[in-house]
Amino acid sequence: MDPAGWLHDYMVESHATADVGVRNGYDADFLVTTAAVPVPSDERLAVLDYVHFSVHQDTDRRLAAITAVNVDGTQLLDVDRGDAWRFDERLPEEHQAGEALYAGNDLDRGHLVRRRDPAWGDGATARLANLDTFHYTVCAPQAAYFNQSQELWLGLEDHVLGHARAAGQRISVFTGCVFAEDDPEYRGEFRIPRRFFKIVAWNQQPALGALASTGYLLDQGEGLDRILVRGLRAGEEVPGPGPFRTFQVPVADIGELTGLDMGQLAAADRYRVPAEAQGERVRGPVPRGAGGPWGDSMTSACETTAGAAVPGPPGHRRHCIVPPYMLEQLSRHLPRQPEPPPPASPFLPPPHRPPRGAEPGAPGRQADAVRDLDHQVRERRHRGIRPEGGVSTPGGTLDRNISDARGTQELPGVVVRSEGAPPVADTAVNEAYDGLGSVHGFLTEVFRQSSPDGLGRELRATVHYGHRYDNAFWDGRRLVFGDGDGEVLTGFTPSLSVIGHELAHGVMQYASDLDYQGQSGALNESFADVVGALVDQYVRGHTAEQATWLIGAEVFGAGVRARGLRSMSAPGTAYDDPRLGSDPQPEHMDRFIVTREDYGGVHLNSGIPNRAFHLAARSLGGHAWERAGQVWFDVVTSQDLPRDVDFAGFARATVAAAQGRFGDEVARIVRQSWAQVGVLTEGASAP
Amino acid sequence: MTEDRAISTPDPAPGMLEVTVSRSGGVAGMVRRWTARIPDDGTPAARAARRISGLAPAGRPGEASRHPDRPGSGPSPGQGARGRVRDAFQWTVTCGDGSVSYDEDGRRRDPDLDALIDVITRRP
Ligand SMILES: [Zn+2]
């Protein structure tokens, strides 16, 4: 959008909303907590109010010290982004940083207030809020590398938003720069902050008005220096290890770093230094500024990126609201490079088994090294990170039990972690434990289904089944995970969609129990994929549009040309690798596969109903579990579905369920989705 | 997943049995195939191969489908308590004109066949 166009839009939207006075800035009473939540500020900061947010500008540094935005998750609107930045006329330009800072380098104008956060309410208000976020006062210079990392940083808000559903999906987000004495000078008139903070606040118990908060730090790392000092441009050179590291930190520590009084935001902090860690000094090297706030007050931090190649400040087992799957997401977008082993932890003993791929006979030192690296990444992902924020579950309803088959095919194996026990050294055990917790939380919170039979049975899993066993399955009572062959498939427990898939087979067993062959078998498989995908989306806070719709994106070894085991949005495109062949799934009835293998192609033809679900979810918009997922769940848990139902019968049942629960429009979209994959004909009358 | 380790000369030498093992299903739903020849030497693996090729009586417990021939459907994944296994591998073993399909449990309940699959899939 050109500046003139932006101005035109801005004038139009300003005019449209002038009467309702929407430019009132951040609302301290927004969360309806017992006491208002003012912006942690300072009298020397200039306050600028916009639509649903405010900026407290440090006019010396020419950047925001802190921004505060109210987000109403129930009213968010998708509005076209603007891309023309402008000064705020209310402040002299020499108190802001414009193109003199951002032009001709690889510094992004990083939104401190996320563009979509204030864009809620009626259309005109949302559009004006969106445009308001394109003031220079709302952005800060961030190294342009690793956009995915930046997306994750922004995505923290989605994650917390997902948790705030009980509180009407309202959160307030405070984001700002950590100004430090040694921030590097740039172009003679600016100094670039190395770190940024984010504090998310929500009403934890609406009935009591109990405020909750959680804080994070983003560290730009070494990539920033290369841009500033050497004028490095993207693509020229891979920056050193550790760019863009995100840590969960105590809100009080953010207060110390910024000099802002965090008040009740610190008191409401959900972060707790574990008792066993209190009083411990930080172990290992500390980053830049050691002896300063990091070294002295960062008693603990939750490192959330694979930038952990540099032994960072964390030295303790940590609590973290960020689930491992978000961390995984980030680690996959960082460049692979040799990494030192993670710093020794005073709390976690070394793994009790050799790294994956270190078994005798593993071919080639390079392959060993790659597998060892994979192992390290997995270990690090879980080392000290307890995803207590993965998905919450009602107390007392969850009873997990993880066993270890120790490389045999004997079930159930030896129990190695039961409900409530702390993490063990074995990553696979913890991944299975955490994954079961997330699936259970999803089923409980979304579908009011707490276990496979809905009767409170314990959730059981066995890991390390067989030797290099490249499969995961539901055995009728428990989930069973092999370790993979160590080369192409490197294990299944890292994948929440796979864990959700397997547990869904358990749900199905106690519900419609569709025959596991032919079309009913493919529907059985498809529903398992639906649950797997939805759990993954739920934990990430993804809408149908944002989601990857991949099943098992995390199970492949390095260098395998695969995005996942299956793609629900584009069946037949998940992989194409010399070792795997190409993904054979059909996406339309025209290409239905008749085969004797795979119980009649249950994992192949599931592509057809998978795509129908995806199409329905995309057309319905929003979170896929809310409508499409609910409809599918209603059908599978109904008493009426014949065990040998075919695609058409199942499709008609979903149309009927959509009609019954949501009415004409949703039923029409569901029918249309099945028509697009050739199962139903469009426009036919009621099922 | 496709993997052919076939030694593809048309006629097995006398005293040799050519066996093809196909593994399908699993959560990944990928198909792998191995083909190899083994000596007809009376070992458990050879006994299983001869049985499948029709040279020996068939019909052992756990055998899910001796000649699966229903288009669009496959064998049931086992019986009894473990009949509720989902995402299990399905093994199809072919020798001569004979072919059998087993799930993992069926395979394990037939030690000769288990040995045969081991031999074929682990042969370099
Ligand atoms: Zn399955």
GROMACS .gro file of C-alpha atoms in nm, chain A residues 323-564:
model
  242
  323PRO     CA    1   0.478  -2.644   2.510
  324PRO     CA    2   0.756  -2.849   2.358
  325TYR     CA    3   0.584  -2.845   2.025
  326MET     CA    4   0.632  -2.475   1.989
  327LEU     CA    5   0.995  -2.518   2.076
  328GLU     CA    6   1.019  -2.791   1.821
  329GLN     CA    7   0.870  -2.562   1.564
  330LEU     CA    8   1.136  -2.308   1.626
  331SER     CA    9   1.423  -2.549   1.639
  332ARG     CA   10   1.329  -2.678   1.298
  333HIS     CA   11   1.374  -2.337   1.147
  334LEU     CA   12   1.714  -2.268   1.285
  335PRO     CA   13   2.016  -2.367   1.079
  336ARG     CA   14   2.156  -2.707   1.155
  337GLN     CA   15   2.508  -2.685   1.273
  338PRO     CA   16   2.724  -2.886   1.502
  339GLU     CA   17   2.626  -2.810   1.855
  340PRO     CA   18   2.800  -2.880   2.179
  341PRO     CA   19   2.615  -3.104   2.419
  342PRO     CA   20   2.370  -2.924   2.642
  343PRO     CA   21   2.516  -2.783   2.960
  344ALA     CA   22   2.528  -3.022   3.246
  345SER     CA   23   2.227  -2.983   3.465
  346PRO     CA   24   2.256  -3.025   3.836
  347PHE     CA   25   1.917  -3.194   3.841
  348LEU     CA   26   1.899  -3.427   3.551
  349PRO     CA   27   2.114  -3.738   3.542
  350PRO     CA   28   2.257  -3.839   3.206
  351PRO     CA   29   2.028  -4.045   2.987
  352HIS     CA   30   2.023  -4.406   3.092
  353ARG     CA   31   2.057  -4.528   2.740
  354PRO     CA   32   2.297  -4.447   2.460
  355PRO     CA   33   2.200  -4.174   2.219
  356ARG     CA   34   1.980  -4.287   1.938
  357GLY     CA   35   2.187  -4.416   1.653
  358ALA     CA   36   2.477  -4.501   1.878
  359GLU     CA   37   2.382  -4.867   1.879
  360PRO     CA   38   2.649  -5.102   1.749
  361GLY     CA   39   2.639  -5.137   1.377
  362ALA     CA   40   2.498  -4.795   1.299
  363PRO     CA   41   2.647  -4.721   0.961
  364GLY     CA   42   2.888  -4.439   0.917
  365ARG     CA   43   3.026  -4.180   1.152
  366GLN     CA   44   2.845  -3.899   0.978
  367ALA     CA   45   2.510  -4.069   1.019
  368ASP     CA   46   2.598  -4.132   1.381
  369ALA     CA   47   2.677  -3.768   1.425
  370VAL     CA   48   2.349  -3.660   1.270
  371ARG     CA   49   2.152  -3.897   1.488
  372ASP     CA   50   2.344  -3.792   1.792
  373LEU     CA   51   2.261  -3.433   1.707
  374ASP     CA   52   1.895  -3.521   1.675
  375HIS     CA   53   1.917  -3.686   2.010
  376GLN     CA   54   2.074  -3.378   2.163
  377VAL     CA   55   1.808  -3.154   2.019
  378ARG     CA   56   1.539  -3.374   2.162
  379GLU     CA   57   1.709  -3.394   2.497
  380ARG     CA   58   1.746  -3.022   2.508
  381ARG     CA   59   1.390  -2.968   2.412
  382HIS     CA   60   1.281  -3.145   2.722
  383ARG     CA   61   1.568  -3.078   2.949
  384GLY     CA   62   1.414  -2.874   3.218
  385ILE     CA   63   1.109  -2.777   3.020
  386ARG     CA   64   0.793  -2.894   3.177
  387PRO     CA   65   0.504  -2.808   2.954
  388GLU     CA   66   0.269  -2.742   3.238
  389GLY     CA   67   0.111  -2.494   3.005
  390GLY     CA   68   0.072  -2.749   2.728
  391VAL     CA   69  -0.291  -2.793   2.794
  392SER     CA   70  -0.442  -2.773   3.135
  393THR     CA   71  -0.647  -3.060   3.264
  394PRO     CA   72  -0.895  -3.075   3.545
  395GLY     CA   73  -0.724  -3.193   3.858
  396GLY     CA   74  -0.762  -3.558   3.940
  397THR     CA   75  -0.895  -3.668   3.604
  398LEU     CA   76  -0.564  -3.757   3.452
  399ASP     CA   77  -0.382  -4.077   3.534
  400ARG     CA   78  -0.089  -4.137   3.306
  401ASN     CA   79   0.138  -4.432   3.317
  402ILE     CA   80   0.442  -4.469   3.089
  403SER     CA   81   0.631  -4.795   3.056
  404ASP     CA   82   0.958  -4.884   2.888
  405ALA     CA   83   0.981  -5.202   2.677
  406ARG     CA   84   1.361  -5.160   2.675
  407GLY     CA   85   1.402  -5.264   2.316
  408THR     CA   86   1.191  -5.578   2.341
  409GLN     CA   87   0.850  -5.649   2.197
  410GLU     CA   88   0.714  -5.744   2.536
  411LEU     CA   89   0.423  -5.537   2.660
  412PRO     CA   90   0.360  -5.352   2.878
  413GLY     CA   91   0.724  -5.319   2.986
  414VAL     CA   92   0.845  -5.161   3.307
  415VAL     CA   93   0.663  -4.858   3.447
  416VAL     CA   94   0.903  -4.566   3.444
  417ARG     CA   95   0.681  -4.264   3.504
  418SER     CA   96   0.340  -4.243   3.665
  419GLU     CA   97   0.104  -3.953   3.709
  420GLY     CA   98   0.252  -3.666   3.901
  421ALA     CA   99   0.608  -3.798   3.894
  422PRO     CA  100   0.874  -3.552   3.778
  423PRO     CA  101   1.034  -3.581   3.436
  424VAL     CA  102   1.288  -3.856   3.394
  425ALA     CA  103   1.608  -3.850   3.195
  426ASP     CA  104   1.455  -4.033   2.903
  427THR     CA  105   1.315  -3.789   2.648
  428ALA     CA  106   1.078  -4.038   2.490
  429VAL     CA  107   0.915  -4.109   2.825
  430ASN     CA  108   0.860  -3.741   2.893
  431GLU     CA  109   0.734  -3.677   2.543
  432ALA     CA  110   0.481  -3.955   2.574
  433TYR     CA  111   0.378  -3.835   2.919
  434ASP     CA  112   0.341  -3.473   2.810
  435GLY     CA  113   0.172  -3.568   2.485
  436LEU     CA  114  -0.087  -3.781   2.664
  437GLY     CA  115  -0.149  -3.485   2.892
  438SER     CA  116  -0.206  -3.255   2.599
  439VAL     CA  117  -0.442  -3.496   2.422
  440HIS     CA  118  -0.631  -3.560   2.743
  441GLY     CA  119  -0.658  -3.188   2.805
  442PHE     CA  120  -0.784  -3.131   2.453
  443LEU     CA  121  -1.047  -3.405   2.474
  444THR     CA  122  -1.158  -3.287   2.815
  445GLU     CA  123  -1.171  -2.917   2.741
  446VAL     CA  124  -1.314  -2.936   2.392
  447PHE     CA  125  -1.520  -3.252   2.377
  448ARG     CA  126  -1.570  -3.331   2.747
  449GLN     CA  127  -1.415  -3.668   2.686
  450SER     CA  128  -1.147  -3.748   2.938
  451SER     CA  129  -1.019  -4.087   2.831
  452PRO     CA  130  -1.069  -4.345   2.561
  453ASP     CA  131  -1.380  -4.490   2.719
  454GLY     CA  132  -1.489  -4.168   2.882
  455LEU     CA  133  -1.496  -4.339   3.219
  456GLY     CA  134  -1.175  -4.216   3.370
  457ARG     CA  135  -0.946  -4.498   3.268
  458GLU     CA  136  -0.582  -4.436   3.301
  459LEU     CA  137  -0.390  -4.344   2.988
  460ARG     CA  138  -0.111  -4.590   2.925
  461ALA     CA  139   0.179  -4.589   2.687
  462THR     CA  140   0.491  -4.793   2.626
  463VAL     CA  141   0.804  -4.649   2.469
  464HIS     CA  142   1.118  -4.811   2.324
  465TYR     CA  143   0.918  -5.098   2.182
  466GLY     CA  144   1.135  -5.329   1.974
  467HIS     CA  145   1.470  -5.265   1.815
  468ARG     CA  146   1.472  -4.982   1.561
  469TYR     CA  147   1.101  -5.045   1.536
  470ASP     CA  148   0.960  -4.791   1.294
  471ASN     CA  149   0.601  -4.777   1.403
  472ALA     CA  150   0.362  -4.650   1.666
  473PHE     CA  151   0.030  -4.822   1.730
  474TRP     CA  152  -0.268  -4.862   1.960
  475ASP     CA  153  -0.278  -5.219   2.088
  476GLY     CA  154  -0.632  -5.211   2.221
  477ARG     CA  155  -0.526  -5.093   2.566
  478ARG     CA  156  -0.229  -4.864   2.532
  479LEU     CA  157  -0.021  -4.654   2.295
  480VAL     CA  158   0.300  -4.822   2.186
  481PHE     CA  159   0.595  -4.636   2.039
  482GLY     CA  160   0.897  -4.778   1.861
  483ASP     CA  161   1.211  -4.568   1.833
  484GLY     CA  162   1.211  -4.561   1.455
  485ASP     CA  163   1.491  -4.688   1.236
  486GLY     CA  164   1.709  -4.397   1.344
  487GLU     CA  165   1.764  -4.275   0.992
  488VAL     CA  166   1.442  -4.214   0.803
  489LEU     CA  167   1.207  -4.230   1.098
  490THR     CA  168   1.366  -4.110   1.419
  491GLY     CA  169   1.089  -4.174   1.667
  492PHE     CA  170   0.724  -4.089   1.712
  493THR     CA  171   0.693  -3.944   2.060
  494PRO     CA  172   0.804  -3.593   1.949
  495SER     CA  173   0.490  -3.568   1.740
  496LEU     CA  174   0.177  -3.460   1.923
  497SER     CA  175  -0.030  -3.531   1.614
  498VAL     CA  176   0.089  -3.893   1.619
  499ILE     CA  177   0.014  -3.927   1.991
  500GLY     CA  178  -0.328  -3.775   1.931
  501HIS     CA  179  -0.381  -4.009   1.636
  502GLU     CA  180  -0.308  -4.318   1.842
  503LEU     CA  181  -0.520  -4.214   2.136
  504ALA     CA  182  -0.804  -4.137   1.896
  505HIS     CA  183  -0.799  -4.503   1.797
  506GLY     CA  184  -0.871  -4.572   2.162
  507VAL     CA  185  -1.158  -4.324   2.163
  508MET     CA  186  -1.293  -4.486   1.849
  509GLN     CA  187  -1.268  -4.832   1.999
  510TYR     CA  188  -1.509  -4.733   2.275
  511ALA     CA  189  -1.730  -4.533   2.043
  512SER     CA  190  -1.831  -4.632   1.691
  513ASP     CA  191  -1.549  -4.886   1.660
  514LEU     CA  192  -1.544  -4.871   1.282
  515ASP     CA  193  -1.426  -5.189   1.110
  516TYR     CA  194  -1.060  -5.157   1.037
  517GLN     CA  195  -1.066  -5.240   0.669
  518GLY     CA  196  -1.171  -5.083   0.344
  519GLN     CA  197  -1.368  -4.760   0.358
  520SER     CA  198  -1.473  -4.790   0.723
  521GLY     CA  199  -1.108  -4.855   0.807
  522ALA     CA  200  -1.005  -4.546   0.612
  523LEU     CA  201  -1.265  -4.348   0.809
  524ASN     CA  202  -1.119  -4.491   1.130
  525GLU     CA  203  -0.777  -4.373   1.016
  526SER     CA  204  -0.910  -4.037   0.904
  527PHE     CA  205  -1.079  -3.964   1.236
  528ALA     CA  206  -0.753  -4.051   1.412
  529ASP     CA  207  -0.577  -3.798   1.189
  530VAL     CA  208  -0.848  -3.542   1.259
  531VAL     CA  209  -0.791  -3.572   1.632
  532GLY     CA  210  -0.413  -3.568   1.586
  533ALA     CA  211  -0.429  -3.250   1.380
  534LEU     CA  212  -0.677  -3.081   1.612
  535VAL     CA  213  -0.472  -3.148   1.925
  536ASP     CA  214  -0.169  -3.002   1.754
  537GLN     CA  215  -0.366  -2.697   1.644
  538TYR     CA  216  -0.520  -2.656   1.986
  539VAL     CA  217  -0.188  -2.653   2.163
  540ARG     CA  218  -0.044  -2.408   1.913
  541GLY     CA  219  -0.356  -2.195   1.913
  542HIS     CA  220  -0.374  -2.224   1.536
  543THR     CA  221  -0.683  -2.146   1.336
  544ALA     CA  222  -0.777  -2.368   1.042
  545GLU     CA  223  -0.603  -2.118   0.819
  546GLN     CA  224  -0.284  -2.103   1.022
  547ALA     CA  225  -0.251  -2.476   1.072
  548THR     CA  226  -0.010  -2.695   0.875
  549TRP     CA  227  -0.258  -2.985   0.857
  550LEU     CA  228   0.036  -3.225   0.866
  551ILE     CA  229   0.037  -3.547   1.062
  552GLY     CA  230   0.373  -3.652   1.201
  553ALA     CA  231   0.580  -3.357   1.087
  554GLU     CA  232   0.833  -3.434   1.361
  555VAL     CA  233   0.915  -3.798   1.298
  556PHE     CA  234   1.171  -3.779   1.019
  557GLY     CA  235   1.548  -3.781   1.031
  558ALA     CA  236   1.766  -3.506   0.894
  559GLY     CA  237   1.773  -3.480   0.518
  560VAL     CA  238   1.454  -3.675   0.458
  561ARG     CA  239   1.243  -3.497   0.201
  562ALA     CA  240   0.921  -3.513   0.397
  563ARG     CA  241   0.693  -3.257   0.553
  564GLY     CA  242   0.501  -3.521   0.742
   0.00000   0.00000   0.00000
